[in-house]
Amino acid sequence: MAGSYEAVIFDFGGVITASPFEAFNRLEEERGLPRDFVRRVNATNPDSNAWALFERAEIDAATFDRLFAAEAAAVGHELDGASVLAVLSGSIRPAMVTALDRLKDEGYRLACITNNVPAGHGAGMARSGDKRDAYEQVFARFEHVIESSKAGVRKPDPRIYLMMCEHLGLEPGSCVYLDDLGINCKPAAQLGMAAIKVTSGEQALAELGELLGMTLID
């Protein structure tokens, strides 16, 4: 291992998998909605809207469906929450899975902090527990996983990062954190983690490899 880093903590959707925003954009195109409309709805009242409540498991899927539809209508378009959940899976990036194995072989501890919802299945949803499932095979590579829908706290709340550090028995300065959202990287960096904002799988692995002094891209 290089330097003082002992653990690498990953977000899941948009890091290990392709961004869910890509799926949202496809849905928007299919429905004739403005691009990034779902992101716009979810960015309105971000701590108390339907998305935030669902990621903290404070409402069920039926309530999310209804509340999201009302929030969408309030900003000018019709879209039900159930349709949003239906496209939330995301495809796994094989290079990321290979990198996880290389990091583990080099002695790094691996963990995951994911904002997810408690219903359904896929990258942005609660884990299935089925060991045959492709997502579960990736999750199995992590020493510890914190899911917002089970922890009752979600990024960017600093508590969720500190929960992970406490579980690993490490100081934030010993950890690298990767997320595709800058708003989630900011508290990690403020706590002392080395934060990498993921814009693509290749960019993320290049920056992580440079930070750790190892090759993570073939």
XYZ file of N, CA and C in Angstrom:
654
model
N 0.834 -1.194 0.000
C 0.000 0.000 0.000
C 0.870 1.245 0.000
N 0.349 2.302 -0.647
C 1.105 3.540 -0.739
C 0.586 4.567 0.248
N 1.485 5.354 0.797
C 1.092 6.471 1.635
C 0.409 6.043 2.905
N -0.482 6.901 3.389
C -1.127 6.667 4.681
C -2.551 6.149 4.551
N -2.975 5.851 3.340
C -4.357 5.413 3.143
C -4.511 3.919 3.420
N -5.563 3.588 4.143
C -5.816 2.197 4.491
C -7.111 1.661 3.896
N -8.050 2.562 3.603
C -9.354 2.120 3.108
C -9.805 2.989 1.946
N -10.547 2.368 1.028
C -11.170 3.094 -0.072
C -12.674 2.867 0.045
N -13.406 3.971 0.163
C -14.855 3.921 0.361
C -15.540 4.401 -0.915
N -16.432 3.588 -1.432
C -17.092 3.874 -2.703
C -18.566 4.194 -2.506
N -19.062 5.144 -3.294
C -20.484 5.242 -3.549
C -20.797 4.098 -4.519
N -22.067 3.748 -4.691
C -22.395 2.635 -5.584
C -22.973 3.131 -6.918
N -24.193 3.668 -6.895
C -24.798 4.161 -8.128
C -24.048 5.357 -8.685
N -23.612 5.258 -9.946
C -22.851 6.339 -10.560
C -21.358 6.209 -10.389
N -20.922 5.229 -9.593
C -19.493 4.969 -9.396
C -19.202 3.529 -9.814
N -19.711 2.576 -9.047
C -19.574 1.170 -9.430
C -20.454 0.888 -10.652
N -21.577 1.558 -10.728
C -22.458 1.422 -11.887
C -22.454 2.722 -12.677
N -22.974 2.641 -13.899
C -23.192 3.847 -14.681
C -24.187 4.732 -13.936
N -24.145 6.010 -14.204
C -24.965 6.959 -13.462
C -26.457 6.718 -13.664
N -27.230 6.745 -12.575
C -28.690 6.650 -12.725
C -29.257 7.840 -13.487
N -28.497 8.950 -13.521
C -28.981 10.126 -14.251
C -29.124 9.821 -15.742
N -28.290 8.912 -16.254
C -28.409 8.514 -17.655
C -29.760 7.843 -17.897
N -30.165 7.001 -16.950
C -31.457 6.331 -17.057
C -32.595 7.339 -16.917
N -32.424 8.293 -16.028
C -33.441 9.332 -15.873
C -33.597 10.124 -17.175
N -32.466 10.431 -17.822
C -32.522 11.189 -19.075
C -33.252 10.408 -20.161
N -33.044 9.089 -20.197
C -33.757 8.273 -21.182
C -35.267 8.298 -20.912
N -35.625 8.217 -19.624
C -37.037 8.277 -19.255
C -37.639 9.622 -19.656
N -36.903 10.691 -19.406
C -37.381 12.032 -19.751
C -37.609 12.169 -21.259
N -36.683 11.590 -22.015
C -36.808 11.656 -23.477
C -38.040 10.883 -23.942
N -38.229 9.702 -23.347
C -39.387 8.878 -23.711
C -40.703 9.581 -23.397
N -40.739 10.332 -22.303
C -41.977 10.987 -21.858
C -42.123 12.417 -22.386
N -41.154 12.874 -23.158
C -41.225 14.230 -23.676
C -41.029 15.290 -22.615
N -40.240 14.968 -21.605
C -39.983 15.893 -20.499
C -38.655 16.615 -20.712
N -38.480 17.776 -20.096
C -37.194 18.476 -20.209
C -36.056 17.619 -19.660
N -34.889 17.721 -20.276
C -33.729 16.970 -19.800
C -33.405 17.375 -18.363
N -33.067 16.401 -17.538
C -32.722 16.588 -16.129
C -33.912 17.030 -15.283
N -35.118 16.741 -15.770
C -36.311 17.092 -15.000
C -36.353 16.350 -13.662
N -36.012 15.059 -13.662
C -36.033 14.289 -12.413
C -35.045 14.886 -11.421
N -33.867 15.260 -11.892
C -32.869 15.874 -11.008
C -33.400 17.193 -10.460
N -34.125 17.936 -11.296
C -34.676 19.212 -10.851
C -35.693 19.002 -9.730
N -36.563 18.009 -9.893
C -37.550 17.711 -8.850
C -36.839 17.309 -7.560
N -35.821 16.452 -7.691
C -35.121 15.942 -6.507
C -34.225 16.989 -5.857
N -33.907 18.053 -6.588
C -33.076 19.116 -6.022
C -33.910 20.174 -5.305
N -35.228 20.092 -5.453
C -36.123 21.029 -4.772
C -36.410 20.505 -3.363
N -36.137 21.326 -2.355
C -36.273 20.887 -0.953
C -35.532 19.566 -0.730
N -34.214 19.538 -0.985
C -33.475 18.268 -1.047
C -33.409 17.467 0.251
N -33.698 18.083 1.379
C -33.657 17.339 2.642
C -35.022 16.832 3.085
N -36.073 17.322 2.422
C -37.414 16.962 2.887
C -38.356 16.529 1.775
N -37.835 16.425 0.538
C -38.714 16.016 -0.560
C -38.939 14.502 -0.549
N -39.715 14.024 -1.504
C -40.062 12.598 -1.538
C -38.827 11.715 -1.646
N -37.856 12.155 -2.466
C -36.649 11.365 -2.649
C -35.876 11.212 -1.343
N -35.715 12.332 -0.638
C -34.983 12.303 0.632
C -35.705 11.436 1.653
N -37.008 11.577 1.732
C -37.784 10.782 2.691
C -37.667 9.287 2.378
N -37.675 8.945 1.078
C -37.611 7.537 0.690
C -36.227 6.969 0.950
N -35.176 7.751 0.698
C -33.816 7.263 0.947
C -33.546 7.064 2.437
N -34.302 7.743 3.280
C -34.176 7.523 4.728
C -35.215 6.520 5.231
N -35.960 5.926 4.304
C -36.979 4.922 4.623
C -38.065 5.476 5.538
N -38.383 6.761 5.357
C -39.426 7.385 6.164
C -40.805 7.279 5.500
N -40.833 6.871 4.227
C -42.087 6.629 3.515
C -41.956 5.346 2.713
N -43.089 4.773 2.306
C -43.045 3.560 1.484
C -43.141 3.925 0.000
N -43.065 2.905 -0.854
C -43.030 3.140 -2.298
C -44.305 3.801 -2.802
N -45.447 3.401 -2.255
C -46.714 3.989 -2.698
C -46.777 5.472 -2.354
N -46.282 5.820 -1.172
C -46.274 7.228 -0.770
C -45.287 8.012 -1.620
N -44.137 7.405 -1.915
C -43.172 8.069 -2.797
C -43.796 8.342 -4.155
N -44.471 7.349 -4.697
C -45.112 7.491 -6.003
C -46.036 8.715 -6.008
N -46.824 8.852 -4.966
C -47.800 9.944 -4.880
C -47.113 11.293 -4.639
N -46.173 11.337 -3.697
C -45.513 12.599 -3.372
C -44.654 13.103 -4.525
N -43.924 12.180 -5.186
C -43.093 12.597 -6.312
C -43.960 13.173 -7.424
N -45.088 12.533 -7.700
C -45.994 13.022 -8.743
C -46.464 14.438 -8.427
N -46.754 14.694 -7.155
C -47.196 16.031 -6.745
C -46.062 17.043 -6.904
N -44.839 16.634 -6.574
C -43.690 17.541 -6.714
C -43.400 17.827 -8.186
N -43.543 16.802 -9.023
C -43.340 16.997 -10.460
C -44.385 17.964 -11.020
N -45.618 17.778 -10.588
C -46.696 18.652 -11.059
C -46.455 20.095 -10.630
N -45.886 20.251 -9.431
C -45.638 21.592 -8.903
C -44.610 22.362 -9.727
N -43.741 21.625 -10.432
C -42.756 22.298 -11.292
C -43.109 22.145 -12.771
N -44.370 21.762 -13.026
C -44.895 21.934 -14.369
C -45.072 20.732 -15.266
N -44.802 19.514 -14.777
C -44.947 18.355 -15.678
C -45.489 17.151 -14.908
N -46.044 16.212 -15.652
C -46.581 15.000 -15.044
C -45.561 13.869 -15.115
N -45.246 13.287 -13.969
C -44.382 12.098 -13.904
C -44.613 11.419 -12.559
N -44.961 10.155 -12.601
C -45.206 9.412 -11.360
C -43.911 8.858 -10.795
N -43.870 8.697 -9.493
C -42.679 8.185 -8.827
C -42.365 6.750 -9.184
N -43.399 5.944 -9.460
C -43.176 4.537 -9.789
C -42.339 4.399 -11.057
N -42.549 5.273 -12.029
C -41.774 5.210 -13.267
C -40.311 5.543 -13.029
N -40.062 6.446 -12.108
C -38.684 6.799 -11.769
C -37.982 5.613 -11.122
N -38.663 4.963 -10.198
C -38.059 3.804 -9.530
C -37.796 2.671 -10.513
N -38.636 2.554 -11.523
C -38.523 1.444 -12.463
C -37.243 1.496 -13.290
N -36.635 2.686 -13.432
C -35.427 2.796 -14.263
C -34.162 2.965 -13.421
N -34.266 2.709 -12.138
C -33.183 3.078 -11.224
C -32.065 2.054 -11.098
N -32.043 1.022 -11.896
C -31.060 -0.044 -11.679
C -29.637 0.396 -12.010
N -29.311 0.647 -13.286
C -27.939 1.029 -13.642
C -27.089 -0.192 -13.931
N -26.158 -0.052 -14.854
C -25.334 -1.190 -15.262
C -23.963 -1.139 -14.593
N -23.485 -2.290 -14.177
C -22.207 -2.387 -13.470
C -21.050 -2.127 -14.430
N -20.077 -1.340 -13.972
C -18.873 -1.066 -14.758
C -17.836 -2.159 -14.454
N -17.550 -3.045 -15.415
C -16.617 -4.155 -15.154
C -15.250 -3.689 -14.671
N -14.760 -2.567 -15.203
C -13.437 -2.085 -14.801
C -13.403 -1.733 -13.322
N -14.521 -1.271 -12.790
C -14.588 -0.948 -11.366
C -14.484 -2.217 -10.517
N -15.146 -3.268 -10.971
C -15.102 -4.530 -10.222
C -13.677 -5.086 -10.231
N -13.007 -5.018 -11.387
C -11.608 -5.443 -11.475
C -10.739 -4.622 -10.523
N -10.994 -3.322 -10.461
C -10.223 -2.442 -9.579
C -10.442 -2.805 -8.110
N -11.659 -3.147 -7.769
C -11.932 -3.558 -6.382
C -11.058 -4.755 -6.001
N -10.969 -5.715 -6.901
C -10.176 -6.911 -6.619
C -8.688 -6.575 -6.501
N -8.203 -5.667 -7.350
C -6.794 -5.270 -7.285
C -6.491 -4.535 -5.982
N -7.391 -3.657 -5.602
C -7.203 -2.917 -4.350
C -7.162 -3.872 -3.162
N -8.047 -4.830 -3.172
C -8.085 -5.804 -2.080
C -6.803 -6.619 -2.043
N -6.318 -7.007 -3.217
C -5.073 -7.773 -3.300
C -3.889 -6.975 -2.749
N -3.955 -5.646 -2.881
C -2.882 -4.776 -2.386
C -3.027 -4.466 -0.905
N -4.072 -4.974 -0.295
C -4.232 -4.807 1.147
C -5.144 -3.679 1.580
N -5.779 -3.006 0.634
C -6.693 -1.929 1.008
C -8.025 -2.505 1.495
N -8.570 -1.864 2.494
C -9.889 -2.243 2.990
C -10.935 -1.519 2.134
N -11.990 -2.221 1.774
C -12.996 -1.684 0.874
C -14.336 -1.539 1.580
N -15.003 -0.415 1.344
C -16.297 -0.181 1.971
C -17.177 0.604 1.007
N -18.449 0.709 1.350
C -19.409 1.385 0.463
C -20.429 2.151 1.295
N -20.662 3.394 0.898
C -21.746 4.190 1.476
C -22.680 4.546 0.335
N -23.920 4.083 0.403
C -24.840 4.322 -0.699
C -26.158 4.906 -0.221
N -26.578 5.979 -0.872
C -27.943 6.464 -0.695
C -28.832 5.602 -1.566
N -29.769 4.899 -0.958
C -30.660 4.060 -1.753
C -32.065 4.112 -1.188
N -32.968 3.501 -1.902
C -34.361 3.479 -1.478
C -34.734 2.059 -1.068
N -35.695 1.924 -0.150
C -35.942 0.602 0.446
C -36.754 -0.360 -0.377
N -37.318 0.081 -1.509
C -38.176 -0.802 -2.310
C -37.595 -1.005 -3.691
N -37.875 -2.161 -4.271
C -37.405 -2.437 -5.626
C -36.068 -3.139 -5.610
N -35.335 -3.006 -6.731
C -34.062 -3.703 -6.827
C -33.170 -3.004 -7.836
N -31.872 -3.011 -7.573
C -30.921 -2.408 -8.503
C -29.936 -1.523 -7.768
N -29.143 -0.786 -8.530
C -28.050 -0.017 -7.956
C -28.514 1.036 -6.970
N -29.683 1.614 -7.191
C -30.162 2.663 -6.305
C -31.191 2.183 -5.304
N -31.301 0.864 -5.171
C -32.336 0.316 -4.312
C -31.739 -0.632 -3.285
N -32.535 -0.997 -2.303
C -32.061 -1.857 -1.234
C -31.530 -3.178 -1.787
N -30.570 -3.740 -1.087
C -29.941 -4.979 -1.538
C -30.913 -6.143 -1.476
N -30.748 -7.072 -2.414
C -31.685 -8.190 -2.519
C -31.340 -9.334 -1.574
N -30.054 -9.475 -1.229
C -29.623 -10.593 -0.394
C -29.413 -11.880 -1.169
N -29.691 -11.855 -2.464
C -29.528 -13.034 -3.324
C -28.084 -13.089 -3.826
N -27.323 -14.080 -3.368
C -25.897 -14.167 -3.707
C -25.664 -14.430 -5.199
N -26.689 -14.838 -5.920
C -26.551 -15.057 -7.363
C -26.667 -13.749 -8.134
N -27.165 -12.728 -7.463
C -27.404 -11.446 -8.108
C -26.089 -10.719 -8.377
N -25.974 -10.095 -9.549
C -24.732 -9.424 -9.940
C -24.374 -8.295 -8.981
N -25.367 -7.549 -8.530
C -25.104 -6.460 -7.583
C -24.590 -7.009 -6.254
N -25.213 -8.086 -5.798
C -24.787 -8.669 -4.522
C -23.359 -9.214 -4.600
N -22.951 -9.691 -5.767
C -21.584 -10.180 -5.933
C -20.580 -9.044 -5.820
N -20.989 -7.850 -6.215
C -20.121 -6.686 -6.025
C -20.133 -6.259 -4.562
N -21.308 -6.163 -3.978
C -21.405 -5.770 -2.561
C -20.597 -6.710 -1.665
N -20.498 -7.984 -2.052
C -19.769 -8.957 -1.245
C -18.281 -8.630 -1.147
N -17.777 -7.807 -2.052
C -16.359 -7.433 -2.026
C -16.060 -6.386 -0.953
N -17.090 -5.733 -0.436
C -16.883 -4.698 0.570
C -16.885 -5.290 1.971
N -15.972 -4.792 2.795
C -15.921 -5.198 4.204
C -17.181 -4.737 4.932
N -17.640 -3.548 4.585
C -18.840 -3.021 5.240
C -19.595 -2.115 4.268
N -20.912 -2.180 4.318
C -21.775 -1.351 3.473
C -22.758 -0.606 4.370
N -22.877 0.695 4.172
C -23.907 1.474 4.861
C -24.913 1.930 3.812
N -26.170 1.537 4.014
C -27.252 1.937 3.122
C -28.125 2.968 3.831
N -28.371 4.077 3.161
C -29.169 5.140 3.789
C -30.537 4.625 4.216
N -31.123 3.750 3.395
C -32.477 3.275 3.687
C -32.531 2.393 4.934
N -31.378 1.905 5.380
C -31.322 1.101 6.603
C -30.748 1.891 7.765
N -29.850 2.850 7.450
C -29.211 3.636 8.508
C -30.092 4.790 8.971
N -31.045 5.204 8.120
C -31.901 6.319 8.473
C -31.202 7.667 8.377
N -30.067 7.694 7.720
C -29.319 8.930 7.481
C -28.733 8.811 6.083
N -28.617 9.933 5.370
C -28.175 9.875 3.981
C -27.114 10.934 3.728
N -26.261 10.647 2.736
C -25.308 11.657 2.287
C -26.089 12.853 1.754
N -25.631 14.079 1.981
C -24.312 14.482 2.488
C -24.216 14.705 3.994
N -25.089 14.137 4.790
C -24.996 14.278 6.239
C -23.658 13.707 6.716
N -22.818 14.507 7.362
C -21.499 14.021 7.793
C -21.557 12.788 8.686
N -22.684 12.581 9.353
C -22.784 11.446 10.279
C -22.589 10.106 9.581
N -23.028 10.017 8.320
C -22.946 8.720 7.646
C -21.494 8.350 7.335
N -20.646 9.365 7.081
C -19.220 9.115 6.839
C -18.532 8.724 8.148
N -18.918 9.405 9.220
C -18.322 9.099 10.524
C -18.756 7.717 11.018
N -19.980 7.319 10.667
C -20.434 5.967 11.001
C -19.523 4.925 10.374
N -19.141 5.172 9.108
C -18.261 4.232 8.422
C -16.882 4.213 9.068
N -16.338 5.388 9.360
C -15.015 5.449 9.998
C -15.018 4.712 11.329
N -16.092 4.900 12.086
C -16.198 4.237 13.381
C -16.241 2.725 13.207
N -17.000 2.266 12.227
C -17.082 0.819 11.996
C -15.730 0.247 11.583
N -15.000 0.983 10.733
C -13.701 0.499 10.262
C -12.605 0.693 11.302
N -12.867 1.539 12.286
C -11.850 1.842 13.283
C -10.729 2.694 12.720
N -11.065 3.573 11.773
C -10.071 4.403 11.106
C -10.435 5.872 11.219
N -9.421 6.723 11.171
C -9.646 8.159 11.081
C -9.984 8.502 9.629
N -10.753 9.570 9.417
C -11.094 9.959 8.041
C -9.869 10.156 7.155
N -8.778 10.643 7.725
C -7.576 10.887 6.942
C -6.926 9.639 6.381
N -7.356 8.475 6.864
C -6.833 7.205 6.356
C -7.684 6.645 5.223
N -8.711 7.411 4.820
C -9.677 6.900 3.848
C -9.717 7.738 2.577
N -9.958 7.065 1.462
C -10.248 7.715 0.188
C -11.733 7.503 -0.075
N -12.407 8.534 -0.571
C -13.840 8.427 -0.829
C -14.151 8.818 -2.263
N -14.958 8.015 -2.952
C -15.352 8.289 -4.342
C -16.867 8.416 -4.454
N -17.312 9.480 -5.123
C -18.741 9.705 -5.325
C -18.925 10.490 -6.615
N -20.059 10.277 -7.287
C -20.294 11.019 -8.532
C -20.965 12.368 -8.291
N -21.298 12.675 -7.048
C -21.915 13.956 -6.723
C -20.978 14.797 -5.862
N -20.686 16.004 -6.336
C -19.807 16.884 -5.589
C -20.331 17.209 -4.209
N -21.661 17.313 -4.078
C -22.256 17.635 -2.785
C -21.981 16.540 -1.750
N -21.755 15.299 -2.225
C -21.431 14.198 -1.319
C -19.934 14.085 -1.056
N -19.123 14.593 -1.979
C -17.674 14.585 -1.780
C -17.246 15.646 -0.763
N -17.962 16.767 -0.751
C -17.569 17.910 0.070
C -17.461 17.571 1.563
N -18.478 16.946 2.187
C -18.345 16.629 3.607
C -17.244 15.607 3.880
N -17.039 14.674 2.944
C -15.958 13.695 3.114
C -14.616 14.412 3.176
N -14.425 15.365 2.260
C -13.172 16.133 2.239
C -13.031 16.991 3.483
N -14.130 17.580 3.936
C -14.082 18.428 5.131
C -13.726 17.625 6.375
N -14.097 16.345 6.365
C -13.751 15.471 7.498
C -12.302 14.998 7.435
N -11.658 15.177 6.276
C -10.256 14.785 6.135
C -9.992 13.654 5.177
N -11.042 13.137 4.540
C -10.842 12.078 3.555
C -10.289 12.675 2.263
N -9.605 11.844 1.488
C -9.220 12.235 0.132
C -10.424 11.937 -0.754
N -11.075 12.969 -1.267
C -12.313 12.783 -2.017
C -12.076 12.901 -3.515
N -12.636 11.960 -4.256
C -12.542 11.963 -5.719
C -13.944 12.050 -6.287
N -14.218 13.109 -7.051
C -15.513 13.236 -7.723
C -15.454 12.451 -9.036
N -16.359 11.525 -9.186
C -16.363 10.618 -10.322
C -17.186 11.209 -11.466
N -16.527 11.445 -12.592
C -17.239 11.885 -13.796
C -17.311 10.772 -14.830
N -16.422 9.806 -14.726
C -16.463 8.598 -15.561
C -15.667 7.525 -14.844
N -15.894 6.272 -15.222
C -15.150 5.194 -14.587
C -13.655 5.318 -14.830
N -13.281 5.650 -16.051
C -11.861 5.761 -16.394
C -11.191 6.896 -15.628
N -11.850 8.045 -15.559
C -11.290 9.183 -14.813
C -11.109 8.836 -13.345
N -12.112 8.176 -12.761
C -12.046 7.837 -11.340
C -10.894 6.891 -11.038
N -10.729 5.871 -11.873
C -9.675 4.895 -11.642
C -8.295 5.489 -11.892
N -8.213 6.426 -12.843
C -6.932 7.095 -13.086
C -6.528 7.928 -11.870
N -7.459 8.692 -11.329
C -7.158 9.534 -10.166
C -6.877 8.694 -8.929
N -7.653 7.638 -8.741
C -7.430 6.777 -7.581
C -6.087 6.078 -7.688
N -5.773 5.589 -8.884
C -4.488 4.916 -9.085
C -3.323 5.852 -8.836
N -3.437 7.090 -9.295
C -2.381 8.072 -9.075
C -2.206 8.384 -7.600
N -3.321 8.499 -6.899
C -3.289 8.778 -5.461
C -2.614 7.642 -4.678
N -2.899 6.416 -5.088
C -2.402 5.250 -4.351
C -1.101 4.690 -4.923
N -0.655 5.221 -6.066
C 0.574 4.742 -6.662
C 0.466 3.348 -7.247
N -0.665 3.064 -7.898
C -0.846 1.755 -8.506
C -1.667 1.910 -9.787
N -1.594 0.895 -10.628
C -2.304 0.922 -11.903
C -3.660 0.221 -11.741
N -4.719 0.964 -12.055
C -6.059 0.395 -11.907
C -6.801 0.321 -13.240
N -6.138 0.795 -14.304
C -6.744 0.739 -15.641
C -5.860 -0.098 -16.539
N -6.444 -1.060 -17.226
C -5.671 -1.903 -18.157
C -5.335 -1.125 -19.412
